[in-house]
Coordinates of C-alpha atoms in Angstrom, one line a residue:
M156 CA -24.1 -100.9 -92.9
Q157 CA -24.0 -102.8 -96.2
K158 CA -27.4 -104.0 -97.4
P159 CA -27.6 -107.8 -97.4
S160 CA -28.0 -109.5 -100.8
N161 CA -27.7 -112.8 -102.6
P162 CA -24.7 -113.5 -104.9
Q163 CA -25.8 -113.0 -108.5
G164 CA -27.4 -116.1 -109.9
T165 CA -28.5 -117.6 -106.5
R166 CA -31.8 -117.3 -104.7
D167 CA -33.5 -117.9 -101.3
F168 CA -36.6 -120.1 -101.2
G169 CA -39.3 -119.2 -98.6
P170 CA -42.0 -121.6 -97.3
E171 CA -44.4 -120.9 -100.2
V172 CA -41.8 -121.4 -102.8
M173 CA -40.6 -124.6 -101.1
R174 CA -44.1 -126.1 -101.1
K175 CA -44.1 -125.6 -104.9
R176 CA -40.6 -126.9 -105.4
N177 CA -41.3 -130.0 -103.2
Y178 CA -44.4 -130.6 -105.3
I179 CA -42.2 -130.9 -108.4
L180 CA -39.5 -132.9 -106.6
N181 CA -41.8 -135.3 -104.9
T182 CA -43.7 -135.9 -108.1
I183 CA -40.6 -136.8 -110.0
R184 CA -39.1 -138.7 -107.0
A185 CA -42.2 -141.0 -106.8
I186 CA -41.9 -141.8 -110.5
F187 CA -38.2 -142.6 -110.2
E188 CA -38.9 -145.0 -107.3
K189 CA -41.8 -146.6 -109.3
F190 CA -39.2 -147.5 -111.9
G191 CA -36.8 -149.1 -109.4
F192 CA -34.4 -146.2 -108.9
E193 CA -32.8 -145.7 -105.4
Q194 CA -31.5 -142.5 -104.0
L195 CA -27.9 -141.4 -103.8
E196 CA -26.1 -138.2 -102.6
T197 CA -22.5 -137.1 -103.3
P198 CA -20.5 -134.2 -101.8
A199 CA -20.8 -130.6 -103.2
L200 CA -17.0 -130.6 -103.5
E201 CA -15.1 -132.8 -105.9
N202 CA -11.4 -133.0 -106.6
L203 CA -10.9 -130.6 -109.6
S204 CA -9.1 -133.4 -111.5
M205 CA -12.3 -135.4 -111.4
L206 CA -14.2 -132.6 -113.1
T207 CA -11.8 -131.1 -115.6
G208 CA -12.1 -132.4 -119.2
K209 CA -15.5 -134.1 -118.7
Y210 CA -17.7 -131.4 -120.1
G211 CA -15.8 -130.1 -123.2
D212 CA -14.0 -126.8 -123.5
E213 CA -17.1 -124.7 -122.9
G214 CA -18.0 -126.7 -119.7
D215 CA -14.5 -126.4 -118.3
K216 CA -14.8 -122.6 -118.4
L217 CA -17.8 -122.8 -116.2
L218 CA -16.3 -124.9 -113.4
Y219 CA -16.2 -123.2 -110.0
K220 CA -12.7 -123.7 -108.7
I221 CA -11.9 -123.6 -105.0
R222 CA -8.7 -121.9 -104.0
S223 CA -7.1 -121.9 -100.6
N224 CA -4.5 -119.6 -98.9
K225 CA -3.6 -122.7 -96.8
E226 CA -2.0 -124.5 -99.7
I227 CA 0.5 -121.8 -100.6
T228 CA 1.5 -121.3 -96.9
Q229 CA 2.1 -125.0 -96.5
E230 CA 4.8 -124.8 -99.2
I231 CA 7.0 -122.5 -97.1
S232 CA 8.1 -122.2 -93.5
E233 CA 5.7 -121.1 -90.7
D234 CA 7.7 -117.9 -90.1
E235 CA 7.6 -117.0 -93.8
A236 CA 3.9 -117.8 -93.9
N237 CA 3.2 -115.5 -90.9
Q238 CA 5.2 -112.7 -92.6
I239 CA 2.9 -113.0 -95.7
R240 CA -0.2 -112.9 -93.5
N241 CA 1.1 -109.8 -91.7
M242 CA 2.0 -108.0 -94.9
F243 CA -1.4 -108.8 -96.5
P244 CA -3.9 -109.2 -93.7
D245 CA -7.0 -108.4 -95.8
K246 CA -5.8 -109.9 -99.1
W247 CA -6.6 -113.3 -100.7
I248 CA -3.4 -115.1 -101.4
A249 CA -4.5 -117.8 -103.7
G250 CA -2.9 -121.2 -103.9
E251 CA -3.4 -123.7 -106.7
S252 CA -7.0 -124.9 -107.2
K253 CA -7.4 -128.5 -106.2
L254 CA -11.1 -128.6 -105.5
G255 CA -14.2 -127.6 -107.5
L256 CA -18.0 -127.4 -107.0
R257 CA -19.8 -130.1 -108.8
Y258 CA -21.0 -129.1 -112.3
D259 CA -23.5 -131.8 -112.7
L260 CA -24.5 -135.1 -111.0
T261 CA -23.4 -137.5 -113.7
V262 CA -19.6 -137.3 -113.4
P263 CA -19.8 -137.6 -109.5
F264 CA -22.1 -140.6 -110.0
A265 CA -19.5 -142.2 -112.3
R266 CA -16.8 -141.5 -109.7
F267 CA -19.0 -143.1 -107.0
V268 CA -19.6 -146.2 -109.1
V269 CA -15.9 -146.7 -109.6
Q270 CA -15.1 -146.2 -105.9
H271 CA -17.9 -148.5 -104.7
R272 CA -18.0 -151.0 -107.6
N273 CA -17.4 -153.9 -105.2
E274 CA -20.3 -152.9 -103.0
L275 CA -22.9 -152.4 -105.9
T276 CA -25.1 -154.8 -107.7
F277 CA -25.2 -154.2 -111.4
P278 CA -27.2 -153.0 -113.2
F279 CA -27.4 -150.2 -110.7
R280 CA -30.3 -147.7 -110.9
R281 CA -29.9 -144.5 -108.9
Y282 CA -31.6 -141.1 -108.7
Q283 CA -30.1 -138.0 -107.2
I284 CA -31.6 -134.6 -106.3
Q285 CA -29.0 -132.0 -105.3
P286 CA -27.8 -128.5 -106.3
V287 CA -25.0 -128.0 -108.8
W288 CA -23.0 -124.9 -109.7
R289 CA -21.9 -123.3 -112.9
A290 CA -20.0 -120.0 -113.4
D291 CA -22.5 -119.0 -116.1
R292 CA -24.0 -115.6 -116.9
P293 CA -27.3 -115.4 -115.0
Q294 CA -30.4 -114.8 -117.1
K295 CA -34.0 -116.0 -117.2
G296 CA -34.1 -119.7 -116.4
R297 CA -30.3 -119.9 -116.0
F298 CA -28.7 -119.7 -112.6
R299 CA -25.3 -120.2 -111.1
E300 CA -26.7 -122.5 -108.4
F301 CA -29.6 -124.7 -109.4
T302 CA -31.1 -128.1 -108.6
Q303 CA -30.7 -131.1 -110.8
C304 CA -32.9 -134.2 -110.6
D305 CA -31.1 -137.1 -112.2
A306 CA -31.9 -140.8 -112.9
D307 CA -29.2 -143.1 -114.2
C308 CA -28.9 -146.8 -114.9
I309 CA -25.4 -148.1 -115.2
G310 CA -23.8 -151.6 -115.9
T311 CA -26.1 -152.6 -118.8
N312 CA -26.2 -152.0 -122.5
S313 CA -29.9 -152.9 -122.8
L314 CA -32.0 -150.3 -124.7
L315 CA -34.9 -151.2 -122.4
N316 CA -33.4 -148.6 -120.1
E317 CA -33.8 -145.8 -122.7
A318 CA -37.5 -146.9 -123.1
D319 CA -38.0 -146.7 -119.4
L320 CA -36.5 -143.2 -119.3
I321 CA -38.9 -142.1 -122.1
Q322 CA -41.8 -143.5 -120.0
I323 CA -40.5 -141.6 -117.0
Y324 CA -40.5 -138.4 -119.1
N325 CA -44.1 -139.1 -120.2
E326 CA -45.3 -139.8 -116.7
A327 CA -43.5 -136.9 -115.0
F328 CA -44.6 -134.2 -117.5
S329 CA -48.1 -135.6 -117.6
A330 CA -48.3 -135.5 -113.7
L331 CA -47.1 -131.9 -113.8
K332 CA -49.8 -131.0 -116.4
L333 CA -47.1 -130.3 -119.0
E334 CA -48.5 -132.7 -121.6
H335 CA -47.5 -130.4 -124.5
T336 CA -43.9 -131.1 -123.7
V337 CA -41.8 -132.2 -126.7
L338 CA -39.1 -134.8 -126.0
K339 CA -36.4 -134.5 -128.7
V340 CA -34.4 -137.7 -129.4
N341 CA -31.2 -138.1 -131.4
H342 CA -28.3 -140.6 -131.5
R343 CA -24.6 -139.9 -131.4
K344 CA -24.1 -142.2 -134.4
F345 CA -26.3 -139.9 -136.5
L346 CA -23.9 -137.1 -135.6
E347 CA -20.9 -139.2 -136.5
A348 CA -22.6 -140.2 -139.7
L349 CA -23.0 -136.5 -140.6
V350 CA -19.3 -135.9 -140.1
D351 CA -18.6 -139.0 -142.2
E352 CA -21.0 -138.1 -145.0
L353 CA -19.8 -134.5 -145.2
K354 CA -16.2 -135.7 -145.1
L355 CA -15.3 -133.1 -142.4
D356 CA -11.6 -133.1 -141.4
F357 CA -12.1 -132.1 -137.7
P358 CA -13.2 -134.1 -134.7
V359 CA -16.9 -135.0 -134.1
A360 CA -16.8 -133.2 -130.8
R361 CA -15.9 -129.9 -132.5
F362 CA -18.8 -130.4 -134.9
T363 CA -21.3 -131.2 -132.2
T364 CA -20.2 -128.2 -130.1
T365 CA -21.0 -126.0 -133.1
L366 CA -24.3 -127.7 -134.0
D367 CA -25.4 -127.5 -130.4
K368 CA -25.6 -123.7 -130.7
L369 CA -28.3 -124.0 -133.4
D370 CA -31.1 -122.8 -131.0
K371 CA -29.0 -119.9 -129.8
I372 CA -27.4 -118.5 -133.0
G373 CA -29.7 -120.0 -135.7
E374 CA -28.9 -121.8 -138.9
E375 CA -27.0 -118.8 -140.3
G376 CA -24.8 -118.6 -137.2
V377 CA -24.0 -122.3 -137.4
I378 CA -23.2 -122.1 -141.1
K379 CA -20.9 -119.2 -140.4
E380 CA -19.0 -121.1 -137.7
L381 CA -18.7 -124.2 -139.9
Q382 CA -17.4 -122.1 -142.8
N383 CA -14.8 -120.6 -140.4
L384 CA -13.7 -124.2 -139.8
G385 CA -13.3 -124.8 -143.5
V386 CA -16.7 -126.3 -144.4
D387 CA -17.8 -125.1 -147.8
A388 CA -21.3 -123.8 -148.7
D389 CA -22.3 -127.0 -150.5
K390 CA -21.6 -129.2 -147.5
C391 CA -23.5 -126.8 -145.2
S392 CA -26.5 -126.9 -147.6
K393 CA -26.3 -130.7 -147.6
L394 CA -26.2 -130.8 -143.8
F395 CA -29.4 -128.7 -143.4
N396 CA -31.1 -130.8 -146.0
I397 CA -30.5 -133.9 -143.9
I398 CA -31.2 -132.7 -140.4
G399 CA -34.7 -131.8 -139.3
Q400 CA -37.4 -132.7 -136.9
S401 CA -40.1 -135.4 -137.3
E402 CA -42.1 -137.7 -135.0
L403 CA -40.1 -140.7 -133.8
T404 CA -41.7 -143.5 -135.8
E405 CA -40.3 -146.5 -137.7
A406 CA -41.3 -144.9 -141.0
N407 CA -39.4 -141.7 -140.3
L408 CA -36.4 -143.7 -139.2
Q409 CA -36.3 -145.4 -142.6
K410 CA -36.5 -142.0 -144.3
F411 CA -33.4 -140.9 -142.5
A412 CA -31.7 -144.2 -143.4
I413 CA -32.3 -143.4 -147.1
A414 CA -31.1 -139.8 -146.6
F415 CA -27.8 -141.1 -145.2
N416 CA -27.4 -143.6 -148.1
N417 CA -27.6 -146.4 -145.5
N418 CA -24.3 -145.2 -144.0
E419 CA -23.1 -147.8 -141.5
L420 CA -22.9 -145.4 -138.6
A421 CA -26.4 -144.1 -139.3
M422 CA -27.8 -147.6 -139.6
K423 CA -26.6 -148.3 -136.0
A424 CA -28.6 -145.3 -134.8
V425 CA -31.7 -146.5 -136.8
S426 CA -31.3 -150.0 -135.3
D427 CA -31.1 -148.7 -131.7
L428 CA -34.0 -146.3 -132.0
S429 CA -36.1 -149.0 -133.7
E430 CA -35.5 -151.3 -130.8
I431 CA -36.6 -148.6 -128.3
L432 CA -39.8 -148.2 -130.3
T433 CA -40.4 -151.9 -130.0
Y434 CA -40.2 -151.6 -126.2
L435 CA -42.6 -148.7 -126.2
K436 CA -45.2 -150.4 -128.4
G437 CA -48.6 -150.3 -126.8
Q438 CA -47.7 -147.6 -124.4
T439 CA -49.8 -144.4 -124.3
M440 CA -47.7 -141.3 -124.8
N441 CA -49.2 -138.0 -123.8
I442 CA -46.1 -136.0 -124.8
R443 CA -44.7 -135.7 -128.3
I444 CA -41.5 -137.7 -129.0
E445 CA -39.6 -136.1 -131.9
L446 CA -36.5 -137.3 -133.8
D447 CA -34.2 -134.3 -134.1
L448 CA -30.9 -134.8 -135.9
S449 CA -29.7 -131.3 -135.0
L450 CA -29.8 -132.2 -131.3
A451 CA -26.2 -132.5 -130.1
R452 CA -26.1 -131.6 -126.4
G453 CA -22.4 -130.7 -126.6
L454 CA -21.1 -132.9 -123.8
D455 CA -18.2 -135.2 -124.9
Y456 CA -19.3 -138.3 -122.9
Y457 CA -22.5 -139.2 -124.8
T458 CA -22.1 -142.2 -127.1
G459 CA -25.6 -143.4 -128.0
C460 CA -29.1 -142.0 -127.6
I461 CA -29.4 -138.3 -126.7
F462 CA -32.5 -136.7 -125.0
E463 CA -33.7 -133.2 -124.6
A464 CA -37.2 -132.0 -123.4
I465 CA -38.6 -128.6 -124.1
V466 CA -41.9 -126.9 -123.3
P467 CA -43.0 -125.0 -126.4
N468 CA -43.9 -121.3 -126.0
S469 CA -42.6 -121.3 -122.5
G470 CA -39.7 -118.9 -123.1
M471 CA -37.3 -121.4 -121.7
G472 CA -34.7 -123.6 -123.3
S473 CA -34.5 -127.3 -122.5
V474 CA -36.1 -128.5 -119.2
S475 CA -34.4 -131.8 -119.2
G476 CA -31.6 -133.7 -121.0
G477 CA -29.5 -136.8 -121.0
G478 CA -28.2 -139.7 -123.0
R479 CA -26.2 -142.9 -123.2
Y480 CA -22.5 -142.9 -122.1
D481 CA -20.6 -146.1 -122.8
D482 CA -17.4 -145.4 -121.0
L483 CA -17.7 -142.5 -118.6
T484 CA -16.3 -144.6 -115.8
G485 CA -13.3 -145.4 -117.9
V486 CA -11.6 -142.1 -117.1
F487 CA -11.7 -143.2 -113.4
G488 CA -10.2 -146.6 -114.2
L489 CA -13.2 -148.8 -114.7
K490 CA -13.5 -149.6 -118.4
D491 CA -16.4 -150.7 -120.6
V492 CA -19.3 -149.9 -118.1
S493 CA -22.2 -148.5 -120.1
G494 CA -24.8 -146.3 -118.6
V495 CA -27.7 -144.0 -119.6
G496 CA -29.4 -141.2 -117.7
I497 CA -31.5 -138.1 -117.7
S498 CA -31.7 -134.9 -115.7
F499 CA -34.7 -132.7 -115.0
G500 CA -34.1 -128.9 -114.6
V501 CA -36.2 -128.3 -111.6
D502 CA -35.8 -124.5 -111.6
R503 CA -36.9 -124.1 -115.2
I504 CA -39.9 -126.4 -114.6
Y505 CA -40.8 -124.2 -111.6
E506 CA -40.7 -121.1 -113.7
I507 CA -43.0 -122.6 -116.3
L508 CA -45.5 -123.9 -113.8
E509 CA -45.4 -120.5 -112.0
S510 CA -46.0 -118.4 -115.2
S511 CA -48.8 -120.7 -116.3
E512 CA -50.4 -121.0 -112.8
L513 CA -50.4 -124.8 -113.0
W514 CA -50.0 -125.5 -109.3
P515 CA -52.5 -127.6 -107.4
K516 CA -54.8 -125.5 -105.3
D517 CA -53.8 -126.9 -102.0
L518 CA -50.2 -125.7 -102.4
Y519 CA -51.4 -122.1 -101.7
S520 CA -52.4 -122.9 -98.1
N521 CA -50.3 -123.9 -95.1
S522 CA -51.4 -127.3 -94.0
T523 CA -50.4 -126.6 -90.3
V524 CA -53.3 -126.4 -87.8
L525 CA -52.9 -123.4 -85.5
L526 CA -54.1 -123.9 -81.9
C527 CA -55.3 -120.6 -80.4
H528 CA -55.9 -119.9 -76.7
F529 CA -56.9 -117.2 -74.3
D530 CA -54.7 -117.7 -71.2
E531 CA -52.0 -120.0 -69.7
A532 CA -54.4 -122.8 -68.9
S533 CA -56.0 -123.0 -72.3
Q534 CA -52.5 -122.8 -73.9
Q535 CA -51.4 -125.8 -71.8
Y536 CA -54.6 -127.7 -72.8
A537 CA -53.7 -126.8 -76.4
V538 CA -50.3 -128.4 -76.1
G539 CA -52.0 -131.7 -75.2
V540 CA -54.4 -131.4 -78.2
A541 CA -51.5 -130.7 -80.5
Q542 CA -49.6 -133.8 -79.4
K543 CA -52.7 -135.9 -80.2
L544 CA -53.0 -134.3 -83.6
R545 CA -49.4 -134.9 -84.4
A546 CA -49.8 -138.5 -83.4
E547 CA -52.4 -138.8 -86.1
G548 CA -50.0 -137.4 -88.7
I549 CA -51.6 -133.9 -88.6
S550 CA -49.2 -130.9 -88.6
A551 CA -50.0 -128.7 -85.6
M552 CA -48.6 -125.6 -83.8
V553 CA -49.7 -123.9 -80.6
F554 CA -49.4 -120.1 -80.8
P555 CA -46.4 -119.5 -78.5
D556 CA -47.2 -116.0 -77.2
S557 CA -50.0 -114.5 -75.0
K558 CA -51.8 -112.3 -77.5
R559 CA -55.4 -111.4 -78.2
I560 CA -57.3 -114.0 -80.2
N561 CA -57.6 -111.6 -83.2
K562 CA -53.8 -111.2 -83.3
Q563 CA -53.5 -115.0 -83.4
F564 CA -56.0 -115.1 -86.3
D565 CA -54.0 -112.4 -88.1
F566 CA -50.9 -114.5 -87.8
A567 CA -52.7 -117.6 -89.2
N568 CA -54.1 -115.5 -92.2
K569 CA -50.6 -114.1 -93.0
A570 CA -49.0 -117.5 -92.8
G571 CA -51.6 -119.0 -95.2
I572 CA -53.0 -121.4 -92.5
K573 CA -56.4 -122.8 -93.4
Y574 CA -57.6 -124.3 -90.0
A575 CA -57.4 -122.9 -86.5
I576 CA -58.6 -124.5 -83.3
V577 CA -59.8 -122.1 -80.6
I578 CA -59.5 -123.3 -77.0
G579 CA -61.0 -121.5 -74.0
D580 CA -62.7 -122.4 -70.7
N581 CA -65.8 -123.9 -72.4
E582 CA -63.7 -126.2 -74.7
I583 CA -61.7 -127.4 -71.7
K584 CA -64.9 -128.2 -69.7
T585 CA -66.9 -129.9 -72.6
G586 CA -63.9 -131.5 -74.4
E587 CA -65.3 -130.2 -77.7
L588 CA -63.0 -128.1 -79.9
S589 CA -63.9 -125.0 -81.9
L590 CA -62.6 -125.7 -85.4
K591 CA -62.5 -122.6 -87.6
N592 CA -62.0 -122.7 -91.4
L593 CA -60.2 -119.4 -91.9
L594 CA -60.5 -119.5 -95.7
E595 CA -64.3 -120.1 -95.7
G596 CA -65.0 -118.2 -92.5
S597 CA -67.0 -121.2 -91.1
Q598 CA -66.8 -122.7 -87.6
E599 CA -68.1 -125.8 -85.9
N600 CA -67.8 -127.4 -82.4
L601 CA -66.5 -131.0 -82.6
T602 CA -65.0 -133.7 -80.5
L603 CA -61.3 -134.4 -80.8
D604 CA -62.0 -137.5 -82.9
A605 CA -64.4 -135.7 -85.2
T606 CA -61.9 -132.9 -85.5
I607 CA -59.2 -135.3 -86.6
E608 CA -61.5 -136.8 -89.2
V609 CA -62.2 -133.4 -90.7
L610 CA -58.6 -132.5 -90.8
K611 CA -57.5 -135.8 -92.4
H612 CA -60.0 -135.2 -95.2

């Protein structure tokens, strides 16, 4: 018999892991809702035509395409189709791919907006927490199936949205005890200005795709790729003299304006980022916000500000990214609808919190109360007690089998349950319950009301 296993790049999540994942998701969800975002879900499957061409050449290679035998057999007669099935009963006879698994949540969101534009009130703020799939090479922090946690605002050009997203970053990473996070910020116009200043004779998208590899192949690797594209050594030197990292401040923006010789494209970036700083004035920022002109995030649909968050010394790449897209809906027939959004990489954040042991202490215990019993009568009594606990919002479970009390305690300990209530003849007669704290080894006899008070606190 074949040993069961997961497909490479996918994982199962048991109860302990889910408690931790939900801690991350619920923390971020609460912050999204505090800033006026409403929840949305879209199907795992999208028409392949909706996905292709939206993520650049590299992204298209990572799309999971769904192929069907049904489509090829529909193109011929039923008799011929049956002959094919009889000839190749165990073979996959692939038809043309027409469906794909979603690669991210932004493109499906744009498709949703176009389809439902007459039902939506703009500006529309939505958040979405769902899995996505990429045919990538699995490695640390990189999976083929993973969860994205997105927030987008569409139908407005206001840069107040970018300022709100920066505040969301600050609140989320602070709440998760990752205050040393660095939020890198760039602007597409800076990248266009670099192409303009260097007088490169190939598209901006080709340049950004190469520059986006800087953290993977280093400065030397990027220079080599650019030189293969015909960029001479002097221009490469000028490029790396301009780009760099510094704190996002008005003074540093003006330094970049000078470095670009007040290039018109660069000045648009300076103007936008200055306006965002105006909205953030007076706000306390726990994370570092850094202006990084090498940040490209090689997706073709970004047109304005670009974001990427990293946790230094974590061994991970970016844990979040996003940016402004002025016409993503245009490819679906709705022109000139600007939006901006960010996406948290929940799986990478999980790995960082796990390695640094930054989980709240109460996540390590099961919050369910186990009701233990000695016989059928005490079990039946326990059922009534459990119903009253649940009515008060307390998670409760009656042990379902007739086993010795020490076996019931063994189950509770293995399941990480903190509290057990023991019910026997005496508890039924007096109405008092024996509440046992399994972690501390303490026990006290309390009325039901007093037991509820202890469990609620």
